[in-house]
Amino acid sequence: MDDELQIAKENFIQGMSRIGSFWGFSKAMGAIYGVIYLSPDLVSLDELVKQAGVSKGAVSTNVRTLERLGMVHKKMKLGDRKDYYTAEADMWKIVRGVLKEREKTEFGLALDTVGESLDMVKTVTNPVDPELNDFYKERLKGMESFFNSLDNMVTAFTALDNLRVSALPSLFKKTMNNE
Amino acid sequence: MDDELQIAKENFIQGMSRIGSFWGFSKAMGAIYGVIYLSPDLVSLDELVKQAGVSKGAVSTNVRTLERLGMVHKKMKLGDRKDYYTAEADMWKIVRGVLKEREKTEFGLALDTVGESLDMVKTVTNPVDPELNDFYKERLKGMESFFNSLDNMVTAFTALDNLRVSALPSLFKKTMNNE
DNA sequence: CTTGTTGTTTAGTTTGAACTAAATGAATTG
DNA sequence: CAATTCATTTAGTTCAAACTAAACAACAAG
């Protein structure tokens, strides 16, 4: 392969591993996705071990997580027991997928927790300190309202999937230097 | 203090520490913010040690981070050497602040990295494998475009600050159970 | 100058996530 | 069935983040 091209690839892979760890994924996941993303052909597990520079075990688990997140797709070749992977190149699709997954778990849980506390405060019948009671109520309501809005935003965003309105980001577009 | 109220508070604080760690902050930061958020009066460092259940050192560093993020505000009382803290209760303001901070570092860096790789590919004069070269170009452009849109979205969102349009989330509002 | 009070820094420890190496399991082939 | 070739799982290790305890620095008061 072209040397310059190879260097560009390695630079990109390294960058993805950096970015990945910022977004809450492991460094290895970023690197693995980077490798697959820049491969025109299907990539085998052993190829990933070589190019991403992590052990087979790590690739095995990380690539499965990537698949669960919809970031890569597993393909089988007939008469070949190896697993092959392709990258999902539609970033917005990926974002929607990840948000959908996390909405169910973390966002909902946040709402539940706050709602729970709020309910406790509401059910105080004869408060010792009425002012403090009201203060708690106000603050907890504020927090609940925030998480509620957030949850609705995420829900709305993930729903864009069906409407095929991936064009949403263009609403925010200011300057784009496409070549 | 009312027992029921105290339990509600502790439940909330525990919840915040959980939520905090999900959003990339430390558990302690979440708990500390929770304590301050549910305090009608100014809170001293020693009070935080007691209520958040972490060491003095940890409170000292974490509370400083919280202040840097604009999540709490430091107040001094005259004739009192202690530091006191208040919570910033406007969540959207906090979100904007955090995004603004991260936009500069992580988002920009992501863009730079991809752009760098793209430039490398573009400057390949006599490619060994022209098709592969084009493939790289396409993929890297796609990624760059994604980060660009993302960056613009964040910029637009943080700019809402000035316009005082914190009402944005209401655009997404579906159902709100106020009371 | 000494003492007490407060926030910060530092040195050391704990903890948990994520990796490696190696064992295991599953499937195909001769 | 033995041997080979994969992917997965497991046991153990590494490493960095985050905490604690204690020393330290700054400051005010007596």
Short mmCIF file of C-alpha atoms (C1' of nucleotides) in Angstrom, two decimals:
data_model
loop_
_atom_site.label_atom_id
_atom_site.label_comp_id
_atom_site.label_asym_id
_atom_site.label_seq_id
_atom_site.Cartn_x
_atom_site.Cartn_y
_atom_site.Cartn_z
CA MET A 1 0.00 0.00 0.00
CA ASP A 2 0.96 3.57 -0.61
CA ASP A 3 3.13 4.82 2.20
CA GLU A 4 1.52 8.24 2.42
CA LEU A 5 -1.90 6.63 2.45
CA GLN A 6 -0.80 4.27 5.20
CA ILE A 7 0.39 7.16 7.33
CA ALA A 8 -2.86 9.02 6.81
CA LYS A 9 -4.72 5.91 7.88
CA GLU A 10 -2.66 5.45 11.01
CA ASN A 11 -3.11 9.10 11.88
CA PHE A 12 -6.85 8.73 11.53
CA ILE A 13 -6.98 5.54 13.58
CA GLN A 14 -4.99 7.12 16.35
CA GLY A 15 -7.31 10.12 16.23
CA MET A 16 -10.39 7.94 16.46
CA SER A 17 -9.06 6.15 19.50
CA ARG A 18 -8.51 9.52 21.13
CA ILE A 19 -11.96 10.75 20.20
CA GLY A 20 -13.54 7.49 21.22
CA SER A 21 -12.19 7.64 24.72
CA PHE A 22 -13.60 11.16 25.06
CA TRP A 23 -17.06 10.01 24.04
CA GLY A 24 -17.05 7.35 26.71
CA PHE A 25 -15.83 4.43 24.66
CA SER A 26 -12.58 2.64 25.20
CA LYS A 27 -9.53 3.62 23.22
CA ALA A 28 -9.50 0.20 21.60
CA MET A 29 -13.05 0.60 20.35
CA GLY A 30 -12.19 3.82 18.63
CA ALA A 31 -9.15 2.33 16.97
CA ILE A 32 -11.02 -0.77 15.83
CA TYR A 33 -13.81 1.28 14.36
CA GLY A 34 -11.24 3.49 12.66
CA VAL A 35 -9.64 0.49 11.00
CA ILE A 36 -12.95 -0.87 9.73
CA TYR A 37 -14.15 2.57 8.66
CA LEU A 38 -11.14 2.98 6.40
CA SER A 39 -11.33 -0.48 4.86
CA PRO A 40 -13.02 -0.88 1.50
CA ASP A 41 -13.18 -4.63 2.02
CA LEU A 42 -14.54 -6.75 4.82
CA VAL A 43 -12.15 -7.01 7.76
CA SER A 44 -11.47 -10.19 9.68
CA LEU A 45 -10.80 -10.40 13.39
CA ASP A 46 -7.15 -11.29 12.87
CA GLU A 47 -6.76 -8.34 10.55
CA LEU A 48 -8.12 -6.12 13.31
CA VAL A 49 -5.62 -7.55 15.77
CA LYS A 50 -2.84 -6.59 13.39
CA GLN A 51 -4.02 -3.14 12.38
CA ALA A 52 -5.52 -1.90 15.65
CA GLY A 53 -2.67 -3.27 17.71
CA VAL A 54 -4.68 -4.92 20.47
CA SER A 55 -4.99 -8.52 21.58
CA LYS A 56 -7.41 -10.95 20.06
CA GLY A 57 -9.47 -11.08 23.22
CA ALA A 58 -9.86 -7.34 23.34
CA VAL A 59 -10.86 -7.20 19.69
CA SER A 60 -13.39 -9.95 20.25
CA THR A 61 -15.18 -8.14 23.04
CA ASN A 62 -14.86 -4.63 21.65
CA VAL A 63 -16.06 -5.55 18.20
CA ARG A 64 -19.10 -7.15 19.73
CA THR A 65 -19.87 -3.93 21.58
CA LEU A 66 -19.44 -2.00 18.35
CA GLU A 67 -21.92 -4.30 16.71
CA ARG A 68 -24.40 -3.90 19.54
CA LEU A 69 -24.18 -0.14 19.06
CA GLY A 70 -24.77 -0.54 15.35
CA MET A 71 -21.38 0.93 14.50
CA VAL A 72 -20.21 -2.13 12.57
CA HIS A 73 -21.98 -5.01 10.89
CA LYS A 74 -20.94 -8.62 10.98
CA LYS A 75 -20.87 -10.46 7.69
CA MET A 76 -20.26 -14.12 7.04
CA LYS A 77 -18.65 -15.46 3.91
CA LEU A 78 -19.90 -18.81 2.66
CA GLY A 79 -17.48 -21.62 3.21
CA ASP A 80 -15.43 -19.51 5.61
CA ARG A 81 -15.67 -19.72 9.34
CA LYS A 82 -14.13 -16.31 9.92
CA ASP A 83 -16.23 -13.34 10.97
CA TYR A 84 -15.95 -10.25 8.83
CA TYR A 85 -16.92 -6.72 9.64
CA THR A 86 -18.05 -3.62 7.78
CA ALA A 87 -18.39 -0.12 9.15
CA GLU A 88 -21.66 1.72 9.43
CA ALA A 89 -20.63 4.97 7.73
CA ASP A 90 -23.74 7.00 8.54
CA MET A 91 -22.64 8.83 11.66
CA TRP A 92 -26.03 10.32 12.41
CA LYS A 93 -27.59 6.91 12.28
CA ILE A 94 -25.04 5.77 14.83
CA VAL A 95 -25.71 8.74 17.07
CA ARG A 96 -29.41 8.05 17.00
CA GLY A 97 -28.79 4.42 17.81
CA VAL A 98 -26.56 5.19 20.76
CA LEU A 99 -28.94 7.81 22.10
CA LYS A 100 -31.84 5.41 21.78
CA GLU A 101 -29.95 2.83 23.79
CA ARG A 102 -28.92 5.25 26.51
CA GLU A 103 -32.28 6.96 26.69
CA LYS A 104 -33.84 3.78 27.91
CA THR A 105 -31.27 3.20 30.62
CA GLU A 106 -29.54 6.29 31.95
CA PHE A 107 -31.97 9.05 31.05
CA GLY A 108 -34.97 7.20 32.33
CA LEU A 109 -33.14 6.26 35.48
CA ALA A 110 -32.23 9.87 36.16
CA LEU A 111 -35.86 10.86 35.83
CA ASP A 112 -36.97 8.06 38.10
CA THR A 113 -34.52 8.97 40.83
CA VAL A 114 -35.50 12.62 40.92
CA GLY A 115 -39.19 11.77 40.68
CA GLU A 116 -38.77 9.40 43.57
CA SER A 117 -37.25 12.07 45.79
CA LEU A 118 -39.91 14.52 44.75
CA ASP A 119 -42.63 12.07 45.67
CA MET A 120 -41.08 11.61 49.09
CA VAL A 121 -41.12 15.34 49.70
CA LYS A 122 -44.67 15.65 48.47
CA THR A 123 -45.92 13.01 50.85
CA VAL A 124 -44.60 14.79 53.92
CA THR A 125 -47.83 15.47 55.73
CA ASN A 126 -46.92 17.73 58.59
CA PRO A 127 -43.54 19.28 57.81
CA VAL A 128 -41.37 20.47 60.66
CA ASP A 129 -39.97 23.21 58.47
CA PRO A 130 -42.53 24.18 55.80
CA GLU A 131 -40.19 26.61 54.08
CA LEU A 132 -37.46 24.04 53.67
CA ASN A 133 -40.07 21.63 52.41
CA ASP A 134 -41.17 24.06 49.73
CA PHE A 135 -37.59 24.80 48.80
CA TYR A 136 -36.90 21.12 48.22
CA LYS A 137 -40.05 20.83 46.18
CA GLU A 138 -39.04 23.72 43.95
CA ARG A 139 -35.52 22.48 43.39
CA LEU A 140 -36.56 18.92 42.73
CA LYS A 141 -39.24 20.09 40.33
CA GLY A 142 -36.64 22.13 38.51
CA MET A 143 -34.36 19.17 38.13
CA GLU A 144 -37.18 16.89 37.06
CA SER A 145 -38.29 19.39 34.46
CA PHE A 146 -34.75 19.54 33.10
CA PHE A 147 -34.40 15.81 32.72
CA ASN A 148 -37.85 15.66 31.24
CA SER A 149 -37.00 18.17 28.55
CA LEU A 150 -33.74 16.42 27.88
CA ASP A 151 -35.49 13.12 27.56
CA ASN A 152 -38.02 14.60 25.15
CA MET A 153 -35.29 16.17 23.07
CA VAL A 154 -33.55 12.84 22.75
CA THR A 155 -36.77 11.07 21.92
CA ALA A 156 -37.58 13.63 19.25
CA PHE A 157 -34.10 13.35 17.81
CA THR A 158 -34.09 9.58 17.65
CA ALA A 159 -37.50 9.68 16.01
CA LEU A 160 -35.99 11.57 13.10
CA ASP A 161 -34.79 8.18 11.95
CA ASN A 162 -38.14 7.32 10.48
CA LEU A 163 -38.63 10.70 8.88
CA ARG A 164 -35.28 10.35 7.15
CA VAL A 165 -34.49 13.87 8.28
CA SER A 166 -30.82 13.39 8.76
CA ALA A 167 -30.76 16.76 7.13
CA LEU A 168 -31.36 18.26 10.55
CA PRO A 169 -27.73 19.16 11.06
CA SER A 170 -27.90 21.29 7.96
CA LEU A 171 -30.25 23.53 9.87
CA PHE A 172 -27.29 24.48 11.94
CA LYS A 173 -24.89 24.61 9.08
CA LYS A 174 -22.87 27.76 8.88
CA THR A 175 -19.81 27.18 6.78
CA MET A 176 -18.82 23.97 5.11
CA ASN A 177 -15.61 23.51 3.25
CA ASN A 178 -16.44 20.60 1.01
CA GLU A 179 -13.31 20.58 -1.06
CA MET B 1 -34.55 18.33 60.21
CA ASP B 2 -37.54 16.34 59.15
CA ASP B 3 -36.62 12.70 58.82
CA GLU B 4 -38.59 12.11 55.66
CA LEU B 5 -37.07 15.20 54.12
CA GLN B 6 -33.61 14.02 55.10
CA ILE B 7 -34.20 10.68 53.41
CA ALA B 8 -35.46 12.37 50.26
CA LYS B 9 -32.33 14.50 50.26
CA GLU B 10 -30.03 11.54 50.67
CA ASN B 11 -31.85 9.70 47.92
CA PHE B 12 -31.39 12.66 45.63
CA ILE B 13 -27.72 13.07 46.48
CA GLN B 14 -27.06 9.43 45.84
CA GLY B 15 -28.91 9.72 42.55
CA MET B 16 -26.87 12.72 41.50
CA SER B 17 -23.62 10.93 42.17
CA ARG B 18 -24.84 8.10 39.97
CA ILE B 19 -25.93 10.43 37.22
CA GLY B 20 -22.76 12.45 37.52
CA SER B 21 -20.52 9.51 36.93
CA PHE B 22 -22.51 8.67 33.81
CA TRP B 23 -22.03 12.16 32.41
CA GLY B 24 -18.29 11.88 32.81
CA PHE B 25 -17.90 13.53 36.18
CA SER B 26 -16.70 11.81 39.31
CA LYS B 27 -19.16 10.35 41.74
CA ALA B 28 -18.00 12.81 44.37
CA MET B 29 -18.73 15.79 42.15
CA GLY B 30 -22.29 14.66 41.65
CA ALA B 31 -22.82 14.17 45.34
CA ILE B 32 -21.30 17.53 46.25
CA TYR B 33 -23.41 19.33 43.70
CA GLY B 34 -26.46 17.49 45.00
CA VAL B 35 -25.80 18.69 48.53
CA ILE B 36 -25.38 22.30 47.48
CA TYR B 37 -28.34 22.14 45.12
CA LEU B 38 -30.63 21.13 47.97
CA SER B 39 -29.35 23.70 50.43
CA PRO B 40 -31.28 26.93 50.87
CA ASP B 41 -28.32 28.48 52.67
CA LEU B 42 -24.70 28.84 51.73
CA VAL B 43 -22.70 25.68 52.34
CA SER B 44 -19.21 25.59 53.81
CA LEU B 45 -16.47 23.17 52.88
CA ASP B 46 -16.69 21.35 56.19
CA GLU B 47 -20.42 21.01 55.77
CA LEU B 48 -19.80 19.40 52.40
CA VAL B 49 -17.35 16.96 53.94
CA LYS B 50 -20.05 15.92 56.37
CA GLN B 51 -23.00 15.70 54.01
CA ALA B 52 -21.34 14.37 50.86
CA GLY B 53 -19.27 11.87 52.79
CA VAL B 54 -15.93 12.46 51.14
CA SER B 55 -12.62 13.70 52.48
CA LYS B 56 -11.68 17.33 52.82
CA GLY B 57 -9.12 17.07 50.06
CA ALA B 58 -11.57 15.56 47.63
CA VAL B 59 -14.14 18.24 48.38
CA SER B 60 -11.53 20.93 47.90
CA THR B 61 -10.56 19.81 44.43
CA ASN B 62 -14.00 18.75 43.25
CA VAL B 63 -15.71 21.89 44.38
CA ARG B 64 -13.13 23.90 42.47
CA THR B 65 -13.91 21.92 39.33
CA LEU B 66 -17.61 22.53 39.89
CA GLU B 67 -16.93 26.22 40.11
CA ARG B 68 -14.87 26.19 36.94
CA LEU B 69 -17.79 24.55 35.18
CA GLY B 70 -20.12 27.20 36.53
CA MET B 71 -22.16 24.67 38.45
CA VAL B 72 -21.58 26.34 41.82
CA HIS B 73 -20.62 29.84 42.90
CA LYS B 74 -18.21 30.74 45.64
CA LYS B 75 -19.33 33.36 48.13
CA MET B 76 -17.38 35.00 50.93
CA LYS B 77 -18.94 36.21 54.13
CA LEU B 78 -17.43 39.33 55.70
CA GLY B 79 -15.42 38.60 58.79
CA ASP B 80 -15.38 34.91 58.04
CA ARG B 81 -12.47 33.12 56.43
CA LYS B 82 -14.56 30.18 55.31
CA ASP B 83 -15.57 29.69 51.67
CA TYR B 84 -19.25 29.23 51.02
CA TYR B 85 -20.97 27.82 47.99
CA THR B 86 -24.28 28.21 46.20
CA ALA B 87 -25.64 26.06 43.41
CA GLU B 88 -26.31 27.31 39.92
CA ALA B 89 -29.86 26.04 39.52
CA ASP B 90 -30.29 26.79 35.82
CA MET B 91 -29.42 23.46 34.25
CA TRP B 92 -29.52 24.71 30.69
CA LYS B 93 -27.08 27.41 31.56
CA ILE B 94 -24.77 24.76 32.94
CA VAL B 95 -25.12 22.60 29.85
CA ARG B 96 -24.28 25.53 27.63
CA GLY B 97 -21.27 26.31 29.76
CA VAL B 98 -19.93 22.79 29.67
CA LEU B 99 -20.51 22.47 25.93
CA LYS B 100 -18.75 25.76 25.35
CA GLU B 101 -15.75 24.55 27.28
CA ARG B 102 -15.57 21.20 25.51
CA GLU B 103 -16.26 22.61 22.08
CA LYS B 104 -13.00 24.46 22.16
CA THR B 105 -10.95 21.43 23.16
CA GLU B 106 -12.39 18.10 22.14
CA PHE B 107 -14.64 19.00 19.24
CA GLY B 108 -12.08 21.17 17.58
CA LEU B 109 -9.42 18.56 18.09
CA ALA B 110 -11.53 15.90 16.45
CA LEU B 111 -12.02 18.14 13.45
CA ASP B 112 -8.34 18.90 13.26
CA THR B 113 -7.32 15.25 13.34
CA VAL B 114 -9.65 14.21 10.57
CA GLY B 115 -8.82 17.26 8.49
CA GLU B 116 -5.16 16.43 8.90
CA SER B 117 -5.60 12.91 7.59
CA LEU B 118 -7.73 14.20 4.75
CA ASP B 119 -5.05 16.67 3.77
CA MET B 120 -2.49 13.89 3.70
CA VAL B 121 -4.63 11.85 1.33
CA LYS B 122 -5.31 14.84 -0.87
CA THR B 123 -1.64 15.56 -1.32
CA VAL B 124 -0.85 12.09 -2.63
CA THR B 125 0.40 12.97 -6.10
CA ASN B 126 0.75 9.67 -7.88
CA PRO B 127 -1.30 7.10 -6.00
CA VAL B 128 -0.38 3.44 -6.29
CA ASP B 129 -4.01 2.47 -5.89
CA PRO B 130 -6.26 5.28 -7.16
CA GLU B 131 -9.45 3.55 -6.10
CA LEU B 132 -8.28 3.09 -2.55
CA ASN B 133 -7.20 6.70 -2.57
CA ASP B 134 -10.65 7.85 -3.57
CA PHE B 135 -12.26 5.59 -1.01
CA TYR B 136 -10.19 7.15 1.77
CA LYS B 137 -11.06 10.58 0.52
CA GLU B 138 -14.76 9.83 0.58
CA ARG B 139 -14.75 8.29 4.01
CA LEU B 140 -12.63 11.02 5.55
CA LYS B 141 -14.81 13.68 3.98
CA GLY B 142 -17.83 11.99 5.44
CA MET B 143 -16.32 12.00 8.90
CA GLU B 144 -15.17 15.58 8.60
CA SER B 145 -18.61 16.66 7.52
CA PHE B 146 -20.12 14.93 10.53
CA PHE B 147 -17.83 16.61 13.02
CA ASN B 148 -18.37 19.90 11.28
CA SER B 149 -22.12 19.68 11.62
CA LEU B 150 -21.79 18.59 15.19
CA ASP B 151 -19.52 21.50 15.94
CA ASN B 152 -21.95 23.90 14.33
CA MET B 153 -24.86 22.47 16.28
CA VAL B 154 -22.98 22.95 19.52
CA THR B 155 -21.97 26.45 18.58
CA ALA B 156 -25.56 27.33 17.72
CA PHE B 157 -26.79 25.86 20.95
CA THR B 158 -24.30 27.67 23.14
CA ALA B 159 -25.13 30.90 21.34
CA LEU B 160 -28.67 30.63 22.64
CA ASP B 161 -27.25 31.98 25.85
CA ASN B 162 -27.29 35.52 24.60
CA LEU B 163 -30.71 35.25 23.04
CA ARG B 164 -32.08 34.04 26.36
CA VAL B 165 -33.87 31.29 24.48
CA SER B 166 -33.62 28.65 27.14
CA ALA B 167 -37.14 27.94 26.00
CA LEU B 168 -35.66 25.83 23.24
CA PRO B 169 -36.30 22.58 25.05
CA SER B 170 -39.98 23.45 25.11
CA LEU B 171 -39.92 23.02 21.37
CA PHE B 172 -39.44 19.36 22.02
CA LYS B 173 -41.88 19.22 24.86
CA LYS B 174 -44.45 16.49 24.60
CA THR B 175 -45.89 15.80 27.97
CA MET B 176 -44.98 17.52 31.19
CA ASN B 177 -46.38 16.48 34.50
CA ASN B 178 -45.93 19.65 36.50
CA GLU B 179 -47.45 18.78 39.87
"C1'" DC C 1 5.40 34.70 68.74
"C1'" DT C 2 2.26 31.20 69.45
"C1'" DT C 3 -2.08 29.08 68.66
"C1'" DG C 4 -6.17 27.91 66.19
"C1'" DT C 5 -8.76 27.75 62.02
"C1'" DT C 6 -9.27 27.14 57.25
"C1'" DG C 7 -8.22 25.70 52.35
"C1'" DT C 8 -4.69 23.43 49.43
"C1'" DT C 9 -1.22 20.30 48.16
"C1'" DT C 10 1.18 15.97 48.31
"C1'" DA C 11 2.31 11.16 48.99
"C1'" DG C 12 0.41 6.95 49.11
"C1'" DT C 13 -3.53 3.73 48.56
"C1'" DT C 14 -7.63 1.96 46.57
"C1'" DT C 15 -10.43 0.81 42.95
"C1'" DG C 16 -12.19 -0.33 38.63
"C1'" DA C 17 -11.79 -0.54 33.80
"C1'" DA C 18 -9.46 -2.59 30.13
"C1'" DC C 19 -5.95 -5.10 28.43
"C1'" DT C 20 -2.97 -9.65 27.58
"C1'" DA C 21 -2.03 -14.43 27.53
"C1'" DA C 22 -3.68 -18.68 27.75
"C1'" DA C 23 -7.31 -22.07 28.19
"C1'" DT C 24 -11.54 -23.44 26.30
"C1'" DG C 25 -15.17 -24.30 23.00
"C1'" DA C 26 -17.01 -24.97 18.51
"C1'" DA C 27 -16.81 -26.25 13.90
"C1'" DT C 28 -14.74 -28.12 9.79
"C1'" DT C 29 -11.62 -31.21 7.26
"C1'" DG C 30 -8.88 -35.13 6.12
"C1'" DC D 1 -11.33 -39.25 15.58
"C1'" DA D 2 -7.31 -36.34 15.34
"C1'" DA D 3 -5.83 -31.94 13.83
"C1'" DT D 4 -6.55 -27.35 12.55
"C1'" DT D 5 -8.55 -22.91 12.73
"C1'" DC D 6 -11.34 -19.72 14.46
"C1'" DA D 7 -13.89 -16.94 18.25
"C1'" DT D 8 -14.89 -16.59 23.09
"C1'" DT D 9 -14.13 -16.80 27.83
"C1'" DT D 10 -11.34 -16.60 31.95
"C1'" DA D 11 -7.70 -15.55 35.16
"C1'" DG D 12 -4.45 -12.47 36.05
"C1'" DT D 13 -2.06 -7.95 35.23
"C1'" DT D 14 -1.56 -3.16 34.27
"C1'" DC D 15 -2.66 1.44 34.59
"C1'" DA D 16 -4.85 5.67 35.51
"C1'" DA D 17 -8.31 8.10 38.05
"C1'" DA D 18 -9.87 9.41 42.38
"C1'" DC D 19 -9.89 9.06 46.99
"C1'" DT D 20 -7.81 9.45 52.08
"C1'" DA D 21 -4.75 11.06 55.50
"C1'" DA D 22 -1.53 14.02 56.70
"C1'" DA D 23 1.56 17.73 56.03
"C1'" DC D 24 1.61 22.37 54.73
"C1'" DA D 25 0.63 27.34 53.98
"C1'" DA D 26 -1.90 31.33 54.89
"C1'" DC D 27 -4.06 34.12 57.94
"C1'" DA D 28 -6.26 36.10 62.00
"C1'" DA D 29 -6.46 36.57 67.02
"C1'" DG D 30 -4.74 36.72 71.44
#
